[in-house]
Coordinates of C-alpha atoms and ligand atoms in Angstrom, one line a residue:
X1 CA 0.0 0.0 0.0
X2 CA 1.0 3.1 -0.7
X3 CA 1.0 6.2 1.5
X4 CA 0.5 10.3 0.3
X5 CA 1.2 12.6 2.8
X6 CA -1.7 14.9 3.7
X7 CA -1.9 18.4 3.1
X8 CA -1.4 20.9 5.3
X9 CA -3.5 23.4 3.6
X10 CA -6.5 23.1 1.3
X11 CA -7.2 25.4 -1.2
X12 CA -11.1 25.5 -0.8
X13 CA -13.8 24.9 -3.7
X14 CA -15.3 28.6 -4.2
X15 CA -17.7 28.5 -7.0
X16 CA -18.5 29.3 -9.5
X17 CA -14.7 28.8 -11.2
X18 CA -13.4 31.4 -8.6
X19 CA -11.4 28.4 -7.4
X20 CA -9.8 28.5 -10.5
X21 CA -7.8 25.1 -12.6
X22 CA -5.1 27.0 -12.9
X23 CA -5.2 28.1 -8.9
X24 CA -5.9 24.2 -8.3
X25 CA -2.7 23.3 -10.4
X26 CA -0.6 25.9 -8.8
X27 CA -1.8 25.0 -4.9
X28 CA -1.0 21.3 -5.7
X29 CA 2.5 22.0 -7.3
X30 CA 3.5 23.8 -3.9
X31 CA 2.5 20.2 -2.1
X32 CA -0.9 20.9 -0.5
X33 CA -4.5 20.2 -1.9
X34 CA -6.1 22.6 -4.8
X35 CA -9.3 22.5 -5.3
X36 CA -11.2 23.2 -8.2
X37 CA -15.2 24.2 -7.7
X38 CA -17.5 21.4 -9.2
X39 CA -20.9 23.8 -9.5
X40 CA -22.1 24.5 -13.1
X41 CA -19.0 23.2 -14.9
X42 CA -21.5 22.2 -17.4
X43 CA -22.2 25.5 -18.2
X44 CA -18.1 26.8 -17.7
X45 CA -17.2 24.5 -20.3
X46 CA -20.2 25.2 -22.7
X47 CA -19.9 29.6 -22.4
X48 CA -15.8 29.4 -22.2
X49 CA -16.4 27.4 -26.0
X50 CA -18.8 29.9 -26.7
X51 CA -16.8 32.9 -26.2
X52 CA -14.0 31.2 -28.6
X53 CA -11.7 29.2 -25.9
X54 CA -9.0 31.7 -26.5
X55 CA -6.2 30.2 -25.2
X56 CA -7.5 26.9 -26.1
X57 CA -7.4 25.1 -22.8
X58 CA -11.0 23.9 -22.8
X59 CA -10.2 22.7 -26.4
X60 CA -6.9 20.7 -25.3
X61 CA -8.8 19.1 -22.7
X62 CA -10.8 17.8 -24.7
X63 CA -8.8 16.5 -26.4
X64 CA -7.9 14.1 -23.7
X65 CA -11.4 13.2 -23.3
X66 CA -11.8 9.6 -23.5
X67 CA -14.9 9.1 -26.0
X68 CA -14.2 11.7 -28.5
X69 CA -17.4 11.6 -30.2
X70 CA -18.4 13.3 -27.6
X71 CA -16.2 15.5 -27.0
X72 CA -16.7 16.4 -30.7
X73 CA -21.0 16.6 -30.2
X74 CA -20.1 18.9 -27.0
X75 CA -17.7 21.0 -29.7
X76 CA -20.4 20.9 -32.6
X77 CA -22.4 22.4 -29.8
X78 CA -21.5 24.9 -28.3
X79 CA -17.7 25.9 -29.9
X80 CA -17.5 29.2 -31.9
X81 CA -14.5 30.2 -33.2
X82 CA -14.0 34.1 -32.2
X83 CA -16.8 34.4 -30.0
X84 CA -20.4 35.1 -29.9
X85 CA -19.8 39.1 -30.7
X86 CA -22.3 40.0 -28.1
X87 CA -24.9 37.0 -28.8
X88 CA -26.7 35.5 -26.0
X89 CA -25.1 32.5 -24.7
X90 CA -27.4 29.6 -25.6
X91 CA -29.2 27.8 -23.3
X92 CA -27.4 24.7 -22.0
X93 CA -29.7 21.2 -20.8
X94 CA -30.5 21.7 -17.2
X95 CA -30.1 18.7 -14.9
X96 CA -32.8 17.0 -13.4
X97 CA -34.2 13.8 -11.7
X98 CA -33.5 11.8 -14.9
X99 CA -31.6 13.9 -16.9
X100 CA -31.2 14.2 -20.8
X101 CA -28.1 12.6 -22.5
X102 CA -26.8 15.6 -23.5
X103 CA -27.5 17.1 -20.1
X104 CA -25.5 14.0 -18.7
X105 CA -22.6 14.2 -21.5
X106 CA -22.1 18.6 -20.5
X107 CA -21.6 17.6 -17.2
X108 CA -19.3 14.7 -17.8
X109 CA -17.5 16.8 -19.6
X110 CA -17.3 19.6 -18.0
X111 CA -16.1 18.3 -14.6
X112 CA -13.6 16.4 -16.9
X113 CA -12.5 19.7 -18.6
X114 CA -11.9 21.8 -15.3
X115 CA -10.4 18.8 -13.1
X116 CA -7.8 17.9 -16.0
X117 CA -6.7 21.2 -16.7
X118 CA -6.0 21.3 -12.6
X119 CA -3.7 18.3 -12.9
X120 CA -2.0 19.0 -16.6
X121 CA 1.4 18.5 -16.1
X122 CA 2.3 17.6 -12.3
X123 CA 1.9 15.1 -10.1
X124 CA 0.5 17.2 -6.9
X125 CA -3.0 16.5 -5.1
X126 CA -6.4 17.9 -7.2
X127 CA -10.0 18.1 -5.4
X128 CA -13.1 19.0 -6.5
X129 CA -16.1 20.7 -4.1
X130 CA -19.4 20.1 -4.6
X131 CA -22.5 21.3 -2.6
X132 CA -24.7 18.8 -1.1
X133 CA -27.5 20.7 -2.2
X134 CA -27.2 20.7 -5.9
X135 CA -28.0 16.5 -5.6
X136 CA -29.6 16.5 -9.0
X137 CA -25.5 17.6 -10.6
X138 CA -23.7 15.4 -8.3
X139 CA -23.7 11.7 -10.3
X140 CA -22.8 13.1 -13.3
X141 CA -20.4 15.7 -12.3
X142 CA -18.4 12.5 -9.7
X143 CA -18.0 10.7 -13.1
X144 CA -16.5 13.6 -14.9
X145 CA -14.1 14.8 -12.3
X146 CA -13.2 10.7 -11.8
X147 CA -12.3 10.5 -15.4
X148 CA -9.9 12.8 -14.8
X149 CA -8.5 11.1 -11.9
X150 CA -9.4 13.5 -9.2
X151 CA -7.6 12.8 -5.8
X152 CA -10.3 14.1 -3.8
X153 CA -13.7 14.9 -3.9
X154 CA -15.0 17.3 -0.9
X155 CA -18.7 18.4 -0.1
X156 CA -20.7 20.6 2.7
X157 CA -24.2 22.5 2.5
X158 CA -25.4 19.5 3.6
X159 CA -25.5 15.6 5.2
X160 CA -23.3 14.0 2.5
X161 CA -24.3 10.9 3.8
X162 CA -24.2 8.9 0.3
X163 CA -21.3 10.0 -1.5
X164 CA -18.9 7.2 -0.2
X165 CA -20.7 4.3 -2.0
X166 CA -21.6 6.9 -4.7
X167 CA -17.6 7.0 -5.6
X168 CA -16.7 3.5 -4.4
X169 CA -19.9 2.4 -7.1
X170 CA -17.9 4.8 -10.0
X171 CA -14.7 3.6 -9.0
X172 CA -16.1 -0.1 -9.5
X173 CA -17.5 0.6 -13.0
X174 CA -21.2 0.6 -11.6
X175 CA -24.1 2.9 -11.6
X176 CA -23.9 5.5 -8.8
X177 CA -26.6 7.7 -7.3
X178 CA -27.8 9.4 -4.7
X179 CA -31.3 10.2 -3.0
X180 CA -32.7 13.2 -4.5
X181 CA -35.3 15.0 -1.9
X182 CA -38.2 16.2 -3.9
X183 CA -41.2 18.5 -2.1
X184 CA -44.0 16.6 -1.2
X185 CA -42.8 13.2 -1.9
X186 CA -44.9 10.2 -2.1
X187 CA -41.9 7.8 -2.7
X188 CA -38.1 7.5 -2.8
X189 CA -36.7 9.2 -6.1
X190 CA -32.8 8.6 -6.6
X191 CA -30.8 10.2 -9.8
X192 CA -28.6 7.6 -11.0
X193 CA -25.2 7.5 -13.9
X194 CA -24.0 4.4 -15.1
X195 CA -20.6 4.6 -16.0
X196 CA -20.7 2.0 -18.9
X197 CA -24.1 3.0 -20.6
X198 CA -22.3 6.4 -20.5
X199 CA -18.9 6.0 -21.4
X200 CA -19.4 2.3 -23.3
X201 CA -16.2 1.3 -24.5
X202 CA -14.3 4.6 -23.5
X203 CA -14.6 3.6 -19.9
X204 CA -11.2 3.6 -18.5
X205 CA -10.0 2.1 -15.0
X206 CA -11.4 4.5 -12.5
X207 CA -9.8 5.6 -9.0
X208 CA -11.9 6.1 -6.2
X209 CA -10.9 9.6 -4.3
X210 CA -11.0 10.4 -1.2
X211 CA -13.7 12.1 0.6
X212 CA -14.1 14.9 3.1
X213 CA -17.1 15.7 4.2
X214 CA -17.4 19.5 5.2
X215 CA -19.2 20.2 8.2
X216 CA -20.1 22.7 11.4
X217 CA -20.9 20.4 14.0
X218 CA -19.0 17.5 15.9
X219 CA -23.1 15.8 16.1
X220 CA -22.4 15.5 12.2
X221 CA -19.4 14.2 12.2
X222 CA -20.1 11.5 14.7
X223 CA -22.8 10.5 12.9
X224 CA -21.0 10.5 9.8
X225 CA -18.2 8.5 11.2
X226 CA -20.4 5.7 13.2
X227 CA -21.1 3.8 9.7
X228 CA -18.4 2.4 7.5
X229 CA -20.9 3.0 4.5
X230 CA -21.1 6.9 5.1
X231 CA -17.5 7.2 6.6
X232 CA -15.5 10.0 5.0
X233 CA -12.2 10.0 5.1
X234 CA -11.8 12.8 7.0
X235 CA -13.4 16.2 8.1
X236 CA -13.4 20.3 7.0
X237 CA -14.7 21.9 9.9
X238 CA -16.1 25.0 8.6
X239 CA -17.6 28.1 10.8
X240 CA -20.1 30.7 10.1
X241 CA -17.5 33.3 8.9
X242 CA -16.6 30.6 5.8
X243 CA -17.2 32.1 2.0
X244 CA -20.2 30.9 0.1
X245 CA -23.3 29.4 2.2
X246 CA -22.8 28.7 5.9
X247 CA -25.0 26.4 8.1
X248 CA -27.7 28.4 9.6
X249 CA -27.1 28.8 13.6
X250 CA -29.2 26.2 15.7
X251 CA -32.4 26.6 17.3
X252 CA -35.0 29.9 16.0
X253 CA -33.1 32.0 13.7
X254 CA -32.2 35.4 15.2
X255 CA -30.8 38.3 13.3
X256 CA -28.6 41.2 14.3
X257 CA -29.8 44.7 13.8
X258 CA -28.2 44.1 10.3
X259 CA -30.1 41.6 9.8
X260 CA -28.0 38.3 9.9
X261 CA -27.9 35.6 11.7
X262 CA -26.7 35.2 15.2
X263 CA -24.4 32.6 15.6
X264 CA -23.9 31.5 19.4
X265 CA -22.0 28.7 21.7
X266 CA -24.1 26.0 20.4
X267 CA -23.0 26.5 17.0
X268 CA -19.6 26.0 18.1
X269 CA -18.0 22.5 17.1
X270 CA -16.2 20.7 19.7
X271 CA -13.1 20.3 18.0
X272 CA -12.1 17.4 20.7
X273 CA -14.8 15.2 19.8
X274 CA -13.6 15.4 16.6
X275 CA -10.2 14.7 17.2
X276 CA -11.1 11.8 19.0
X277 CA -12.6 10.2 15.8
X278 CA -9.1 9.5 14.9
X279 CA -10.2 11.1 11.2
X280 CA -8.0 13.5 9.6
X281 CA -9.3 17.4 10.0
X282 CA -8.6 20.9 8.6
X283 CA -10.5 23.6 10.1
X284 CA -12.0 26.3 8.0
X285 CA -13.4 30.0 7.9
X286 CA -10.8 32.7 9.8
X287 CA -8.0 30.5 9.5
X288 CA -6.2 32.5 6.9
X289 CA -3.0 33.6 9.0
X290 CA 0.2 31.8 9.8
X291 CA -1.2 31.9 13.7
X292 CA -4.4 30.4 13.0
X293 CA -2.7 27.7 11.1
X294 CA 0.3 27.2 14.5
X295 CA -3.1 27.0 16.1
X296 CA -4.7 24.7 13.9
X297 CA -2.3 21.8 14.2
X298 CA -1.6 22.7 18.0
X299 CA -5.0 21.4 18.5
X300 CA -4.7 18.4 16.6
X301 CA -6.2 19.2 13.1
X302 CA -4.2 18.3 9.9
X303 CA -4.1 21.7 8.5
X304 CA -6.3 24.5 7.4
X305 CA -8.7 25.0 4.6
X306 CA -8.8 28.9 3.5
X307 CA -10.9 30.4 0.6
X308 CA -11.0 34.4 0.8
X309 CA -7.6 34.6 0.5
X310 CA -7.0 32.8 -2.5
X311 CA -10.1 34.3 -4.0
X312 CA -9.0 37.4 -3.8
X313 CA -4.8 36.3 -5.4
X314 CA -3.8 37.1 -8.6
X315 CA -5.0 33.4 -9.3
X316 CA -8.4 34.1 -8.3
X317 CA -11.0 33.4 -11.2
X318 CA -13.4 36.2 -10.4
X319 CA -13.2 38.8 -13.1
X320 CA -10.4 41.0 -12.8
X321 CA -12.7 44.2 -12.4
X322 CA -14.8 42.5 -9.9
X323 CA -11.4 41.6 -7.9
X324 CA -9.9 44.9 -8.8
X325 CA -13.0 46.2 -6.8
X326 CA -12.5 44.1 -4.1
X327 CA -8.8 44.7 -3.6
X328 CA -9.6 48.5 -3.7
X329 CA -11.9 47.8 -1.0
X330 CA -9.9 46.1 1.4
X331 CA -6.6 48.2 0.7
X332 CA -8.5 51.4 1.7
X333 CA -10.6 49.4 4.7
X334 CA -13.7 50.3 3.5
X335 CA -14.3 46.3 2.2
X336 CA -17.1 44.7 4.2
X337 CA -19.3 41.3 3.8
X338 CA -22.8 40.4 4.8
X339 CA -24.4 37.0 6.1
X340 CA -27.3 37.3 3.9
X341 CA -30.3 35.2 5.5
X342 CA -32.6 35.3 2.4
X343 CA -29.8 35.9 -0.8
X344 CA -29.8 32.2 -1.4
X345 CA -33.1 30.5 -2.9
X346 CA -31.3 27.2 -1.0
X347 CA -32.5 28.7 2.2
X348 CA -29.4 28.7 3.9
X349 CA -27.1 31.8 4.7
X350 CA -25.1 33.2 2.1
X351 CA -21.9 36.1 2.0
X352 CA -22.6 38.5 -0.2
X353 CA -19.9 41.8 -0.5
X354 CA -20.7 45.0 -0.4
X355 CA -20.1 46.0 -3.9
X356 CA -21.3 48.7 -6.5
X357 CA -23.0 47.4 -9.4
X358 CA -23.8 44.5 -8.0
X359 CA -26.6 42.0 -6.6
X360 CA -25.9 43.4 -3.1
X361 CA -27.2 46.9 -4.0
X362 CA -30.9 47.3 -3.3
X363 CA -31.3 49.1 -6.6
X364 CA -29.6 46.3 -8.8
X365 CA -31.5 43.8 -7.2
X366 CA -34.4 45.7 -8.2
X367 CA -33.8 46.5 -11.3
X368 CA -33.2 42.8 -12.4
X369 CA -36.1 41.1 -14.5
X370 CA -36.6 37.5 -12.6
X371 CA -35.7 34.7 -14.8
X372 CA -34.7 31.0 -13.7
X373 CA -32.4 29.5 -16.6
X374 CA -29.3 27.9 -15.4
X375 CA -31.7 25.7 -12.7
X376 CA -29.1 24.9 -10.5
X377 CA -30.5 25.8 -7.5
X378 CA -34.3 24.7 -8.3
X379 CA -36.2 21.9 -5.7
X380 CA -38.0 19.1 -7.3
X381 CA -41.2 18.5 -5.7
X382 CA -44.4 16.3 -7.0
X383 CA -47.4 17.3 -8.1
X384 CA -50.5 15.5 -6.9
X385 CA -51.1 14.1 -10.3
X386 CA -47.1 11.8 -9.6
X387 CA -45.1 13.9 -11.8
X388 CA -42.2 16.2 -11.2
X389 CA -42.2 19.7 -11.2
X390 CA -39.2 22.3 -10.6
X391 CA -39.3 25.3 -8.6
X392 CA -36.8 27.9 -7.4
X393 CA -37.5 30.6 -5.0
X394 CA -35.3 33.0 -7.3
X395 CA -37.8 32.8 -10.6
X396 CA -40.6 35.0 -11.0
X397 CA -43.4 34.9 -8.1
X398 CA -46.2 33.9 -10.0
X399 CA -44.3 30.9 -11.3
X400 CA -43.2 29.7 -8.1
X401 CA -46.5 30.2 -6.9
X402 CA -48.0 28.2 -9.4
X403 CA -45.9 25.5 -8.5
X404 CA -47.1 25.4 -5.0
X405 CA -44.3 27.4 -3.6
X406 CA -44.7 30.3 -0.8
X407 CA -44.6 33.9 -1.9
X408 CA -42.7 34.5 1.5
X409 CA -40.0 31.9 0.2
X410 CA -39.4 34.6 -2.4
X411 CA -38.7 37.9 -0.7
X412 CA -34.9 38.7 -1.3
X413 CA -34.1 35.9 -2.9
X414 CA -31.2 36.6 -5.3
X415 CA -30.6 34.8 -8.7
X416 CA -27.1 33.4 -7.7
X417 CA -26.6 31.5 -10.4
X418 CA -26.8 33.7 -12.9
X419 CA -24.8 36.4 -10.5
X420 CA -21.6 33.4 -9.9
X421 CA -21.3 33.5 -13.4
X422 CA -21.4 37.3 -13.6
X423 CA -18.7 37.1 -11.4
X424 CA -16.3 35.2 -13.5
X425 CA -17.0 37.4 -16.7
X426 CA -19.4 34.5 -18.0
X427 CA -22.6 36.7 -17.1
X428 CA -25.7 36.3 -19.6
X429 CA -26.2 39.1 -22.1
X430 CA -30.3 38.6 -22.7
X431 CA -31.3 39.2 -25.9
X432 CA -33.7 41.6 -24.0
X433 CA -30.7 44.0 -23.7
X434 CA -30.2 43.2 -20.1
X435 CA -26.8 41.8 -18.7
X436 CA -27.0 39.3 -15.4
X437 CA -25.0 41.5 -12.9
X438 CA -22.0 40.0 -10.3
X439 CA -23.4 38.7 -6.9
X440 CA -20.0 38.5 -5.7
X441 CA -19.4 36.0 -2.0
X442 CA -16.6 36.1 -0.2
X443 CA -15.7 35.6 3.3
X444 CA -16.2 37.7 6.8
X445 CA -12.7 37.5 8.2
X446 CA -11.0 39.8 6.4
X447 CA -7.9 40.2 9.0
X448 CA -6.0 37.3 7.1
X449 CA -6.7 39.2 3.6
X450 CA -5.4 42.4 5.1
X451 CA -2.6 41.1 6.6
X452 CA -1.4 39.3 3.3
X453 CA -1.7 42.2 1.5
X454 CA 0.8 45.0 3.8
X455 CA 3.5 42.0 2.5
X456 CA 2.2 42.2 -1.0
X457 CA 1.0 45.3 -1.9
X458 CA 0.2 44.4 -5.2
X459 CA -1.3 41.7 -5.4
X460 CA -0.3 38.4 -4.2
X461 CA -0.5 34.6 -6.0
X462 CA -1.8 31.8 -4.3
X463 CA 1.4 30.1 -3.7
X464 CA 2.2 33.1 -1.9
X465 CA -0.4 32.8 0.5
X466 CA 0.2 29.4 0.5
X467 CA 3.9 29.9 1.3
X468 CA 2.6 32.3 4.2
X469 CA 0.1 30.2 5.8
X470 CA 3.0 27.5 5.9
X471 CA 5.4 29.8 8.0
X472 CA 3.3 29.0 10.9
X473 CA 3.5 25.1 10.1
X474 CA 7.3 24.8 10.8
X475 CA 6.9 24.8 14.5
X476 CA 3.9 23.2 15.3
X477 CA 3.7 20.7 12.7
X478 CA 7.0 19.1 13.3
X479 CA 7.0 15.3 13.7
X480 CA 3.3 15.1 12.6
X481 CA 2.3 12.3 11.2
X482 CA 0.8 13.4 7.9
X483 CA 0.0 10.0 6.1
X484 CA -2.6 8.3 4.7
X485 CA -3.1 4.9 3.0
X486 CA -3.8 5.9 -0.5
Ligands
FMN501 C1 -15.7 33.3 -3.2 C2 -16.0 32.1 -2.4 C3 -16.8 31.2 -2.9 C4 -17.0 30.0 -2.2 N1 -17.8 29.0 -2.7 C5 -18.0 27.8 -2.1 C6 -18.7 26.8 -2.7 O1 -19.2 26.9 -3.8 N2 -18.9 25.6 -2.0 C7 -18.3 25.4 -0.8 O2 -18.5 24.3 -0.2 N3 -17.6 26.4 -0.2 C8 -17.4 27.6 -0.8 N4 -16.7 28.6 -0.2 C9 -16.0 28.3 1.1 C10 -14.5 28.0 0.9 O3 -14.3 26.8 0.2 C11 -13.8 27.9 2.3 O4 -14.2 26.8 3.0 C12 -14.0 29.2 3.1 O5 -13.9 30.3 2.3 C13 -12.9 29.2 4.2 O6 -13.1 30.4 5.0 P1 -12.2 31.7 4.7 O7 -12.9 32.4 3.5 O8 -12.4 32.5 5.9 O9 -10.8 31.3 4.4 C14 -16.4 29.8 -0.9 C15 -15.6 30.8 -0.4 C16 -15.4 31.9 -1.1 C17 -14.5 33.0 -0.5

């Protein structure tokens, strides 16, 4: 057997693409584990093709793919050589319960595309994050990332309960799913990808990767740990101040006078009961300094995970005049982030940044026409005739109401897919004349950030906050063992 060390720090998942390949690739060249973000790579792969591929990296990729009839239907598709010139993006296949093949084959693909591109030319550690929310993406977009031999797959937002036998079925060549919880259910639906009816002949050896399961409580990761079916292989214990969506706090919700959630001592993991699972841990949201990293493996964790930092490096995939905004913001002090209870039709808290021209300003909000097309985020839920419906709390009201959804569901409710891929400079151009505006998340501690940025003043790459973070791994990480059976 062989043994890989662990890393000390993880490069978090940050989506959409702001955890970008090339980040991943660079993170996992300076030893530790990159991450690439494994929400809507479907659409990723199908608008970078649209606007040309310019550098041709989707294209090479695909290259690699191993059925290349489909890697040629995906660049019949969608490829256009120079660019749309101010087209709308067309619409890509939206997952569901039982998805379309060429909704199955985009998402293959797609997670192929980004994971590969993270592990072109080295031999350092690649992950991919999902969330456990988007269950109706998650089959296809395992298979696509194992293709391209991810080393680990991680997931929060959620109980991941299924996704160990969900790999260890890839891995094995047989069909995968998972549970999918649909409104109203009369019965048990499950989404399910079979490797060999997709891949047929083109179905290499796959690896199964390892999983850690992200989560805020010790209650979940005991539970998690009890059953050798649903063990991870080890644990990112994230906090409130985290990027992205957080776990609400416990208990009735109860908001600050600026409206977001309280968090108290119950939502606090105890980070002994963790230890004593014997599991490997990093420990996540505020850790972003070479003291909370000394502090970090002082108390028995394996290392960190950090995500604001890297998403705001030169390495970061947000659009460079979304991050030039953001570094503007935090060099002058004025930079500030909000625990949004309601920005997030998933229900669950989500960052948003104070930004100009963007989702977090009333008046942009406003002014934004409601439209659910990317679908991400939608529910199923039955209908009391048996079949399924979709519903998102995002679309228009009368829609959702239609579909048996709460018009109180709906009140500030932000459309953030189509803001993540604003953010990235993949934003929808309608052909209504109106362009889907950033909705930019990042995280609340913004002391690691600051601290990064009086060493680099312009601008810092993320192995350099990688090679920071690990100044305060010399001392207290000494003698570790930092192993696993691989
Ligand atoms: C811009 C941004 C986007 C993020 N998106 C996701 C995501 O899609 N899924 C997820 O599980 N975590 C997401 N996160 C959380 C990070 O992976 C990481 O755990 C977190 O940022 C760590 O806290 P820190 O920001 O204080 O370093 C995101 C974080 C940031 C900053």
């Amino acid at each position: 057997m062989s043994v890989t060390p662990l890393p000390v720090v993880i490069q978090g998942g940050m989506g959409v693409a702001v955890s970008s390949w090339w980040m991943a690739a660079d993170v996992a060249r300076s030893g530790h584990l990159g991450v690439v973000s494994g929400t809507a790579l479907d659409a990723v792969l199908a608008r970078r093709l649209q606007d040309g591929d310019p550098q041709g990296h989707a294209r090479r990729a695909l290259a690699h793919f191993p059925d290349q009839a489909m890697a040629q239907r995906i660049l019949d598709k969608y490829f256009k050589e120079g660019g749309r010139d101010g087209a709308p993006y067309r619409p890509n296949p939206t997952l569901t319960v039982s998805p379309s093949t060429a909704a199955v084959e985009l998402s293959v693909a797609g997670n192929f595309v980004e994971v590969w591109l993270a592990k072109e030319g080295h031999d350092g550690l690649v992950g991919i994050n999902f969330l456990e929310k988007i269950q109706m993406a998650t089959p296809t977009a395992a298979l696509g990332a194992m293709l391209a031999d991810v080393d680990y797959v991680l997931m929060g937002a959620g109980i991941p309960r299924e996704i160990p036998k969900l790999l260890t079925d890839l891995a094995a060549g047989r069909p995968g799913g998972i549970t999918i919880d649909v409104a109203g259910a009369t019965k048990r639906y499950t989404s399910t990808v079979d490797p060999v009816e997709v891949m047929g002949e083109y179905l290499p050896q796959l690896r199964r990767p390892q999983f850690l399961a992200i989560v805020s409580l010790h209650s979940l990761a005991s539970y998690l740990y009890r059953d050798e079916e649903i063990r991870p292989e080890g644990f990112i214990v994230e906090g409130p101040p985290a990027g992205g969506h957080s776990a609400p706090p416990r208990g009735k919700m109860q908001l600050d006078d600026d409206g977001q959630p309280v968090y108290g001592l119950r939502d606090q993991p105890d980070l002994r009961k963790i230890a004593e699972l014997g599991l490997p841990f990093w420990l996540a949201g505020a850790y972003s300094s070479p003291e909370k990293v000394a502090e970090a493996l002082q108390i028995g964790a394996t290392g960190v995970q950090c995500g604001t930092i890297f998403a705001l490096s030169t390495d970061s995939g947000l659009a460079p005049a979304v991050r030039a905004q953001l570094m503007e913001r935090l060099t002058s002090g004025s930079l500030s982030v909000r625990n949004d209870p309601r920005a997030s039709p998933t229900g669950f808290p989500f960052k948003v940044a104070r930004l100009p021209g963007t989702m977090s300003q009333p008046e942009v909000y406003h002014a934004r026409p409601r439209l659910c097309d990317l679908s991400y985020l939608r529910t199923p839920y039955e209908r009391p005739n048996g079949t399924l419906g979709y519903r998102c709390a995002s679309e228009p009201e009368d829609a959702y109401l239609k579909k048996g959804g709460n018009l109180e569901d709906t009140i500030g409710r932000k459309c953030l897919c189509n803001g993540l891929m604003a953010n990235i400079g993949i934003g929808q151009e309608r052909k209504d004349g109106y362009h889907e505006l950033p909705a930019v998340t990042l995280g609340q501690d913004l002391d690691g950030p600051a601290a990064l940025l009086e060493l680099h003043p312009q601008g810092w790459t993320a192995t350099q906050a990688v090679e920071w973070l690990m100044t305060g791994a010399s001392d207290a990480g000494a003698g570790r063992d930092r192993s696993v059976p691989a």
